Coordinates of C-alpha atoms and ligand atoms in Angstrom, one line a residue:
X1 CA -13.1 -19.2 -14.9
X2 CA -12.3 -17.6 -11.8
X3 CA -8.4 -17.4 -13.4
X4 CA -10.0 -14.8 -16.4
X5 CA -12.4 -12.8 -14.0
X6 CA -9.7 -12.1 -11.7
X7 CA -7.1 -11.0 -14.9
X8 CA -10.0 -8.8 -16.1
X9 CA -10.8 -7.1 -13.0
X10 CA -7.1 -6.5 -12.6
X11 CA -6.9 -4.9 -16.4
X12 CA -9.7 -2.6 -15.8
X13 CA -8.4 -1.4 -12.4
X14 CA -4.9 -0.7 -14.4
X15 CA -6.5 1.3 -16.8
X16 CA -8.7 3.9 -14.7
X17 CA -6.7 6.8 -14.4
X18 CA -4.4 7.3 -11.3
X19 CA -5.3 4.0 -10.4
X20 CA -2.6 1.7 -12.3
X21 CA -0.7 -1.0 -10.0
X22 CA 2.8 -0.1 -9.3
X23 CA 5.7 -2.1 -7.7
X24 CA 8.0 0.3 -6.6
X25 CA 10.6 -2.1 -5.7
X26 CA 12.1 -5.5 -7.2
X27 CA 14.6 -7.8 -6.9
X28 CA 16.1 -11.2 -5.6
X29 CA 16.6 -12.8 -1.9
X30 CA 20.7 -12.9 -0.8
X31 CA 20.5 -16.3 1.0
X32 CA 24.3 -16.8 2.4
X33 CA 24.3 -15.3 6.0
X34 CA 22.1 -18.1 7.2
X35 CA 24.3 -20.8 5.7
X36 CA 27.3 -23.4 7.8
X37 CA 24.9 -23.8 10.9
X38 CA 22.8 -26.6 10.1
X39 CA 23.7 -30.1 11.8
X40 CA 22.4 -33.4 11.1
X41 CA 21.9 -34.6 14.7
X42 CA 20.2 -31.2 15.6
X43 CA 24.0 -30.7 17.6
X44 CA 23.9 -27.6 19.4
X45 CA 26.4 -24.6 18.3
X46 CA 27.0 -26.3 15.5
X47 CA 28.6 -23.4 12.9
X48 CA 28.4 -20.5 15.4
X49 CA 29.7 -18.0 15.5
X50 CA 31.2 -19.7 12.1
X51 CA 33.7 -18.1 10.4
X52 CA 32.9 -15.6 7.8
X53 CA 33.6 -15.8 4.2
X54 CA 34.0 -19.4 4.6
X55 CA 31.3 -21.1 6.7
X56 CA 28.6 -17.7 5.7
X57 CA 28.7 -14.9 3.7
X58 CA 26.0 -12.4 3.3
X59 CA 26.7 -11.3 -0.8
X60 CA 29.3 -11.4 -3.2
X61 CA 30.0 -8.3 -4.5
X62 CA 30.1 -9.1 -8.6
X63 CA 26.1 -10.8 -8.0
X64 CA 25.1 -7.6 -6.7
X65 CA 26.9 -5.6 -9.5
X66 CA 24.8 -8.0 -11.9
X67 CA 21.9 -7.6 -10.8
X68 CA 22.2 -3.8 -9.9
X69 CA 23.7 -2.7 -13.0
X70 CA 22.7 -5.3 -15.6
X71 CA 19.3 -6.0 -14.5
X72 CA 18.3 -3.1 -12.7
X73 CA 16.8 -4.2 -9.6
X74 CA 16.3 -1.6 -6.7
X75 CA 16.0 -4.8 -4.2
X76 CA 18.1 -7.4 -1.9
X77 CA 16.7 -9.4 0.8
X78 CA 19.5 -10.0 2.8
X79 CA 19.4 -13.2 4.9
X80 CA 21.6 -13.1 8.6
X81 CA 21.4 -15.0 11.6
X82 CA 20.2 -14.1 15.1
X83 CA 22.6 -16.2 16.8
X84 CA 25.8 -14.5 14.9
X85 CA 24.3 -11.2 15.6
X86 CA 23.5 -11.7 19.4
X87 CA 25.7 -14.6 20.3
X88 CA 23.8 -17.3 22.8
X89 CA 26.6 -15.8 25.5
X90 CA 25.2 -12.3 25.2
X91 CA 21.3 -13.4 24.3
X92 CA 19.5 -11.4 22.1
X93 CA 18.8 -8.3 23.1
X94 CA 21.1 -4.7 22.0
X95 CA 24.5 -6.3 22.4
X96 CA 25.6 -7.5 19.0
X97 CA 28.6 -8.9 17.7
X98 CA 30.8 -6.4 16.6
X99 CA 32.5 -8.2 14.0
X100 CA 29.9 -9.9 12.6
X101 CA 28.2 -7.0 12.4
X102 CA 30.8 -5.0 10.8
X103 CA 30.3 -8.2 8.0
X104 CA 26.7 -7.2 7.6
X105 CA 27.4 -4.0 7.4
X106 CA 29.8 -3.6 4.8
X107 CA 27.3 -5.7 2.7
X108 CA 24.0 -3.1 3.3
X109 CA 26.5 -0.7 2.8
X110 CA 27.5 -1.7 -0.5
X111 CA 23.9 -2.2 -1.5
X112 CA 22.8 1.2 -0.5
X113 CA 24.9 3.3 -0.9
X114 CA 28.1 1.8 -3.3
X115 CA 24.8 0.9 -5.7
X116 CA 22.0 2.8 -4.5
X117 CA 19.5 -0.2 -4.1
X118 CA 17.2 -0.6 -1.0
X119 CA 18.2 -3.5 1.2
X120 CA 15.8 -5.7 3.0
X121 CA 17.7 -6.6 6.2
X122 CA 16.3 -10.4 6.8
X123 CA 16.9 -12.0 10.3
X124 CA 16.2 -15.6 8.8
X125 CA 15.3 -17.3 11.8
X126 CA 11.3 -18.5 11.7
X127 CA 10.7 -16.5 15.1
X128 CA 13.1 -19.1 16.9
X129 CA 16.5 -18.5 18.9
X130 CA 18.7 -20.3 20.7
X131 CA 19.3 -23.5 18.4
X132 CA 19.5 -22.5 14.6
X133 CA 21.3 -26.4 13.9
X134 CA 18.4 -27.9 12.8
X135 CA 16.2 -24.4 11.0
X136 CA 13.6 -24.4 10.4
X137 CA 12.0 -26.1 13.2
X138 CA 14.7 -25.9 16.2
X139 CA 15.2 -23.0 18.7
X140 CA 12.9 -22.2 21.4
X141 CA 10.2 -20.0 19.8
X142 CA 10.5 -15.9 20.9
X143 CA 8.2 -14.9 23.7
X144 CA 7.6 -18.6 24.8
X145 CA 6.9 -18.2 28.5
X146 CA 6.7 -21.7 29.3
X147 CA 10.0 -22.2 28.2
X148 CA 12.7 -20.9 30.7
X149 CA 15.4 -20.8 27.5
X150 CA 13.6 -19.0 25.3
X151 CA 14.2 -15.1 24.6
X152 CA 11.5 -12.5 25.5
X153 CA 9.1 -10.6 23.5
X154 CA 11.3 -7.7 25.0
X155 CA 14.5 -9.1 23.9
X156 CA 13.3 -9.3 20.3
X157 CA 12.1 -5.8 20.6
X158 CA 14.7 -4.7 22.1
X159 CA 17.3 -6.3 19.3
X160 CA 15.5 -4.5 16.6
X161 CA 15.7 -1.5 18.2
X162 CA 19.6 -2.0 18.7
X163 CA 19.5 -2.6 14.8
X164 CA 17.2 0.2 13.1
X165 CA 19.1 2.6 15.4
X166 CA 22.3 1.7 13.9
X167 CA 20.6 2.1 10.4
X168 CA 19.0 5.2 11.0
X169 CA 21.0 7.4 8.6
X170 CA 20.3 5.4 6.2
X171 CA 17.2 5.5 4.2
X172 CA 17.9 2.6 1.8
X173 CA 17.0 0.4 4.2
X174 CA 13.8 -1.5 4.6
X175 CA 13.0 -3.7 8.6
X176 CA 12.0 -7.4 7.4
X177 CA 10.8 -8.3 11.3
X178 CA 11.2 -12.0 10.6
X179 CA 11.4 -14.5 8.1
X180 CA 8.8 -17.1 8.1
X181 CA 7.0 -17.8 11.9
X182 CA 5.4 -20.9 12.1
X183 CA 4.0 -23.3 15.0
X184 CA 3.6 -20.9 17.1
X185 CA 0.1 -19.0 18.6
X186 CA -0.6 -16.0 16.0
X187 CA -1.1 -13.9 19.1
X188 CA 2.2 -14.3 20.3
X189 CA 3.4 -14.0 16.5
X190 CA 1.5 -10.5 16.7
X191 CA 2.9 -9.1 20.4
X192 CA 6.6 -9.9 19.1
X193 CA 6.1 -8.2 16.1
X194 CA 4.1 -5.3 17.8
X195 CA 7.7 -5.2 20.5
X196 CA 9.5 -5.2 17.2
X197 CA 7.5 -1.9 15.5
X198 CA 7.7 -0.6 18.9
X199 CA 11.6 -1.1 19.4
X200 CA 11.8 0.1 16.1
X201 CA 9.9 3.5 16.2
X202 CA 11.0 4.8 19.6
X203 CA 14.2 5.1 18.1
X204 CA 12.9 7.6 15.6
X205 CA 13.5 5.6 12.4
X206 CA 11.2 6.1 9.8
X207 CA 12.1 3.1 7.5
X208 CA 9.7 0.9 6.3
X209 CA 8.6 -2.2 8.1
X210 CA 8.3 -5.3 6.9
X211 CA 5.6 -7.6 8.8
X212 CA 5.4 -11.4 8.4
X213 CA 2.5 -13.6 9.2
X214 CA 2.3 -17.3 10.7
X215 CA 2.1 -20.2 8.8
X216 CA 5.8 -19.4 7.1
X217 CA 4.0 -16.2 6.2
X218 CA 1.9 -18.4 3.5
X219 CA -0.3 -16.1 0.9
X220 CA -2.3 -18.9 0.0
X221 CA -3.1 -20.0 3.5
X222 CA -3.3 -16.1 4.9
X223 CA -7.4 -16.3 5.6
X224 CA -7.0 -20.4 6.5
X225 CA -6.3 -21.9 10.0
X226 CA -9.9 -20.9 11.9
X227 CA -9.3 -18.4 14.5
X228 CA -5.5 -18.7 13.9
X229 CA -5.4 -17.4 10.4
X230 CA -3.3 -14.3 9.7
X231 CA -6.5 -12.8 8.3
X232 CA -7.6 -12.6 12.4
X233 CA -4.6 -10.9 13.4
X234 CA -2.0 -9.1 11.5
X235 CA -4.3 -6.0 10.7
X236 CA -3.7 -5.2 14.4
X237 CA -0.5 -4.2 14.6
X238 CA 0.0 -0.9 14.6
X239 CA 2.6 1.4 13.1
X240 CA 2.7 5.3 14.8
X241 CA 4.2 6.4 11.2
X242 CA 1.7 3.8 8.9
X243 CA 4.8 3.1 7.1
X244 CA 4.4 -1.4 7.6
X245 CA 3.7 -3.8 4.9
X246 CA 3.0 -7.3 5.1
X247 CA 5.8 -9.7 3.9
X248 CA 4.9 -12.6 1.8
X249 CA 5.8 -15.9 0.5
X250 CA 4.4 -17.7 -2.0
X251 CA 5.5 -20.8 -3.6
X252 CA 4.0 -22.7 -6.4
X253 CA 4.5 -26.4 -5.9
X254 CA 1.7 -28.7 -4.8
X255 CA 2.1 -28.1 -0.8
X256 CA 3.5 -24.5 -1.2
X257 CA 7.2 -25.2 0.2
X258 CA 9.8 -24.8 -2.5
X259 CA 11.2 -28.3 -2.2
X260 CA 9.3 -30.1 -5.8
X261 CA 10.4 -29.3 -9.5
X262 CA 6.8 -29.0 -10.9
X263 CA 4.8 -25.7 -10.3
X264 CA 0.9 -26.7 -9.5
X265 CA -0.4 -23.9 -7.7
X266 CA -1.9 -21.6 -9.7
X267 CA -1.1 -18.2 -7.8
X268 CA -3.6 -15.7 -8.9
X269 CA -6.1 -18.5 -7.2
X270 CA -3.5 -18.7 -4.2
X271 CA -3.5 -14.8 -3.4
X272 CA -7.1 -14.1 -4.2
X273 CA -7.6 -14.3 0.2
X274 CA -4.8 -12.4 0.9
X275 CA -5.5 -9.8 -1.5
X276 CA -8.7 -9.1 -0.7
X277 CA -7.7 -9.0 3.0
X278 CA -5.3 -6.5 2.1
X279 CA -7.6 -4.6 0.3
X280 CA -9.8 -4.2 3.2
X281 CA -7.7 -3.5 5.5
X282 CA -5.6 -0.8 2.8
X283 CA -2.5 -2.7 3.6
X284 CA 0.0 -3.2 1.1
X285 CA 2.9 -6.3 0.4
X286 CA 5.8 -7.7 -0.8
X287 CA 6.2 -10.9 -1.4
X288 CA 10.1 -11.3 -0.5
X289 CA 9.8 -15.4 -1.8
X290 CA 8.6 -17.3 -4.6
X291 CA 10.5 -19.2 -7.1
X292 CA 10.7 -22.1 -9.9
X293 CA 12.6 -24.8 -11.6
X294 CA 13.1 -24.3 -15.6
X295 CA 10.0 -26.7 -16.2
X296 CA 7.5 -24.8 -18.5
X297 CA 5.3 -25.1 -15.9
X298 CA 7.3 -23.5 -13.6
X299 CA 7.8 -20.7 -16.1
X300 CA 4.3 -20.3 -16.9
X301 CA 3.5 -20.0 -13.1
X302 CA 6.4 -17.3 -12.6
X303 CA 5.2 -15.1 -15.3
X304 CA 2.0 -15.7 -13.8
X305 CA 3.2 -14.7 -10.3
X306 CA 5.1 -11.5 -11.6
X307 CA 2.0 -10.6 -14.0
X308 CA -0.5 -10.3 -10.8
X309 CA 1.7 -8.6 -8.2
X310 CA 2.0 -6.0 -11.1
X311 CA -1.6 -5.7 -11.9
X312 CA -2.8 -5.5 -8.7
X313 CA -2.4 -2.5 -6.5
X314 CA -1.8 -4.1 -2.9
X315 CA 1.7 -5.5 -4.3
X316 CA 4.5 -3.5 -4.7
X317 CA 7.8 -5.0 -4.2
X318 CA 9.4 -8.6 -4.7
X319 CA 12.4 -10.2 -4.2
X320 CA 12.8 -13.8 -5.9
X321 CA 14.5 -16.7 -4.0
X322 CA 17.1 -16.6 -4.2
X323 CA 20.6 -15.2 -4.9
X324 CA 23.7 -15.7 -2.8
X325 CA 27.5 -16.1 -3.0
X326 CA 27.5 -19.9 -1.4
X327 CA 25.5 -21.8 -3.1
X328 CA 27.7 -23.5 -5.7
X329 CA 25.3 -26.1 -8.0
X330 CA 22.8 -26.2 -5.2
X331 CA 19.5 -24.9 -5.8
X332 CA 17.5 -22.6 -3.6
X333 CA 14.5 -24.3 -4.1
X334 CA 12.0 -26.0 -6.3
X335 CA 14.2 -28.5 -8.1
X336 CA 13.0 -32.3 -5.9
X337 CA 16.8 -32.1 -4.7
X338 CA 18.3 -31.3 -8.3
X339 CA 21.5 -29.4 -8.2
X340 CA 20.4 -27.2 -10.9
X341 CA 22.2 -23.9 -9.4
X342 CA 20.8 -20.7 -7.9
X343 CA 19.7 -17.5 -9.1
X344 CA 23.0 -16.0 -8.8
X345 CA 24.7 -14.6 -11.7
X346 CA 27.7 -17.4 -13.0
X347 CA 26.4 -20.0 -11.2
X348 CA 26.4 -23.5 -12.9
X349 CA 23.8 -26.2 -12.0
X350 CA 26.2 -29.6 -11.3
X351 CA 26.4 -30.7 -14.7
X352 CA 27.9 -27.8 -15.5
X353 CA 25.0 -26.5 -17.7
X354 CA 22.5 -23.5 -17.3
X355 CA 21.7 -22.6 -14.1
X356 CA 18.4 -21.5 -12.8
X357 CA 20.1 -18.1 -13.3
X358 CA 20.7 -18.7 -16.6
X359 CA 17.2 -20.5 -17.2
X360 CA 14.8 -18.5 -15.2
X361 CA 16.5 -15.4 -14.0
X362 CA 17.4 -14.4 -17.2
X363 CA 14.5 -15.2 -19.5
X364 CA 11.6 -15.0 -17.4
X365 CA 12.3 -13.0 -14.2
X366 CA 14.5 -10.3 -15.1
X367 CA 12.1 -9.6 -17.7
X368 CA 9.3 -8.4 -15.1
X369 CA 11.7 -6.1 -13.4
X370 CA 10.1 -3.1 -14.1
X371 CA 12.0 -0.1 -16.2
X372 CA 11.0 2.3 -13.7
X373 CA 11.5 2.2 -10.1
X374 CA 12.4 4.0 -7.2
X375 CA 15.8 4.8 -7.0
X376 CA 15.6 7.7 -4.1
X377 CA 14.3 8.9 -0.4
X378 CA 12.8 6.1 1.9
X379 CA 11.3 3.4 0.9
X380 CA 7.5 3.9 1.9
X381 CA 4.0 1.9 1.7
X382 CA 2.9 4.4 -0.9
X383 CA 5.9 4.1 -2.7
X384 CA 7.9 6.7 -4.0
X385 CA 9.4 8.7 -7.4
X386 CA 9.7 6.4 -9.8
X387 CA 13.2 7.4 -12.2
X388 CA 14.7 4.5 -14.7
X389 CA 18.1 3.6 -14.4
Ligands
LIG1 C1 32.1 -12.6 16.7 O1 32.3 -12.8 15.4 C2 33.6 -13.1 15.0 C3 33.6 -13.1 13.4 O2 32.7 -14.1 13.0 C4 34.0 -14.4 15.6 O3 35.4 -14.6 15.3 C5 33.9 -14.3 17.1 O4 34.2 -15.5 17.7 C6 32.5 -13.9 17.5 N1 32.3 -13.7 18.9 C7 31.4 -14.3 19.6 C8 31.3 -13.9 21.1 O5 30.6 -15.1 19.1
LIG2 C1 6.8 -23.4 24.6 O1 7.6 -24.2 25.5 C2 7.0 -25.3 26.1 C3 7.9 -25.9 27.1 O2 9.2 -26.2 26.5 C4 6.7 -26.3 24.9 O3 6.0 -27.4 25.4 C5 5.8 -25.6 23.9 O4 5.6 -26.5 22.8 C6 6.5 -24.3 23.4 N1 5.6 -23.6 22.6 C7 5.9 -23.3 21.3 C8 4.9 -22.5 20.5 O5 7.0 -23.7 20.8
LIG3 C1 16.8 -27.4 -16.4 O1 18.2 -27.1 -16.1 C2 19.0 -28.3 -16.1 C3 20.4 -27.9 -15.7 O2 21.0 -27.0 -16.5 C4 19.0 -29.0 -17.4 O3 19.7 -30.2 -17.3 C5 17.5 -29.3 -17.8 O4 17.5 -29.9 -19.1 C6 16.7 -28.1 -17.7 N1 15.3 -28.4 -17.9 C7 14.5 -27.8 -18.8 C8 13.1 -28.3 -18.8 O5 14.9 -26.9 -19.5

């Protein structure tokens, strides 16, 4: 019942005039920069600073290509780490890693300009630095005053400002502040994010801002949590230029992290909170994760996903999860440990059959990239001209 309501509201919004739902900009997740850091034992250091192009790499060149000029998508999330960025001898902070970030770089650089997509530059690090070994839950969290090894609100602010300044000729580029915070107060998710808009905007650049919530930045758990729910606090942060949206996940098996094969959230249900919050607050979103195995479940669930970001007005990007050069027959998510390949273009699940390229990429999500979208200027809450390609 609640499933056709909501799909007939959203039809009759599309159809008043000037009022159609847009997504301006779409695409997939580059996991890779991220990867070669994670230890069993939790081992401190383990994979930094890691050596590029074999322990990490950020994209490979022929997946972008693919996806840019096969598939059309105006979109990467890239995925990096804080700790290769601002090594644990410098801290985090405005001293970077020279090399490492001459790696990223070349990668935005290719994105933006060599292709002309928007890049969403992704510090994957669940508001934690120090101890990436054992992600997502390692690290002392950002801003944690009772803990005498953990980097300040200032540092983080003062990192992004370091890295939108070096970015600021470029108007491809789009701020993702963090990916997925959780356990930690929201208040202090807010003030660290509020440094980070801060750091950001006394620079002068005018790029969109991406904002996450806590709770791994959960759409179906945005208005849940009591006093702590996102709901309470991310409308607070304030932007001088008004150019932040919020950043999103949203998975679709039964506890909402990516890890099982079947899809059993049904996500026009999930959002309804979060969409009505954003509607309230005139915020708009991306949701920069979701995914699915091949089940038809799955598929169902993705088209499902896809369908209601486009119909309703407070979405307008995506990036699937995920892409990325490194990860051979492993699967990003949703696959209960199957190797069933990623979302990048040639992969092979390990049997050597279809990957989820091949079986959802293809068929399902690459079908919802829309013909039109923007392809020049800054990328902006209210969008921009919208050209085909
Ligand atoms: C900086 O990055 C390069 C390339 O990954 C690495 O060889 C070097 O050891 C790093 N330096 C520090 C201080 O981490
Ligand atoms: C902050 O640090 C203290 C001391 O290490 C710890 O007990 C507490 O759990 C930390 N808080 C968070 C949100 O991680
Ligand atoms: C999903 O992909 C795997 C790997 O290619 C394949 O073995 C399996 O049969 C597929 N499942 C469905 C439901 O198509």
């Amino acid at each position: 019942m609640k499933l056709s309501l909501s799909a007939t509201a959203a039809t009759c919004v599309a159809l008043l005039p000037g009022a159609s739902a847009t997504i301006f900009y779409a695409g997939v997740a580059e996991a890779g920069g991220e990867f070669g850091a994670w230890s069993a034992t939790a081992q401190v250091g383990t994979g930094l600073p890691g050596r590029f192009g074999v322990d990490y790499a950020f994209t490979s060149a022929s997946g972008v290509d693919i996806m840019a000029d096969k598939h059309k998508v105006n979109l990467f999330r890239v995925a990096f780490l804080l700790e290769r960025m601002c090594p644990l001898s410098y801290g985090l902070g405005a001293k970077f890693n020279e090399t490492h970030f001459g790696h990223f770089k070349d990668s935005i650089d290719y994105i933006t300009k060599t292709k002309g997509a928007y890049a969403i530059l992704d510090p994957h690090n669940y508001m934690r630095y120090n101890n990436p070994s054992s992600q997502p839950f390692s690290g002392s969290v950002i801003g944690n005053t009772s803990d005498p090894t953990a980097a300040t609100t200032a540092q983080f602010g003062a990192f992004w400002g370091e890295l939108a300044k070096r970015f600021i000729d470029n108007e491809k580029v789009i701020f993702g502040l963090m990916n997925e915070p959780h356990d930690l107060p929201s208040s202090l998710n807010l003030v660290n994010l509020q440094a980070a808009i801060d750091g950001i905007r006394k620079t002068g650049a005018k790029q969109l801002i991406i904002a996450p919530g806590n709770s791994w930045t959960g759409g179906h758990y945005w208005t849940k949590g009591g006093s702590e729910a996102n709901s309470n606090w991310i409308h607070k942060l304030t932007d001088p230029l008004k150019n932040t949206a919020i950043d999103i996940h949203e998975y679709l098996d039964e506890d909402f992290s990516g890890g099982h094969l079947a899809c059993t959230q049904d996500p026009v249900t999930n959002l309804a909170g979060v969409t009505a919050w954003l509607k309230e607050n005139k915020l708009k979103a991306f949701i920069t994760e979701f995914g699915g195995s091949n089940t038809t479940g799955c598929v169902t669930m993705l088209n499902s996903i896809l369908d209601y970001m486009s119909q309703n007005d407070e979405y307008i990007g995506w990036t699937a999860w995920s892409a990325g050069p490194f990860w051979g027959p492993n699967s990003p998510c949703c696959t209960d440990q199957a190797q069933l390949g990623s979302l990048e273009p040639g992969s092979k699940a390990a049997d050597g059959g279809p990957s989820l390229y091949d079986t959802i990429w293809l068929p399902v999500i690459a079908k919802k990239v829309p013909a039109k979208l923007q392809w020049s200027g800054l990328a902006s809450v209210n969008g921009g001209e919208l050209t085909s390609r």
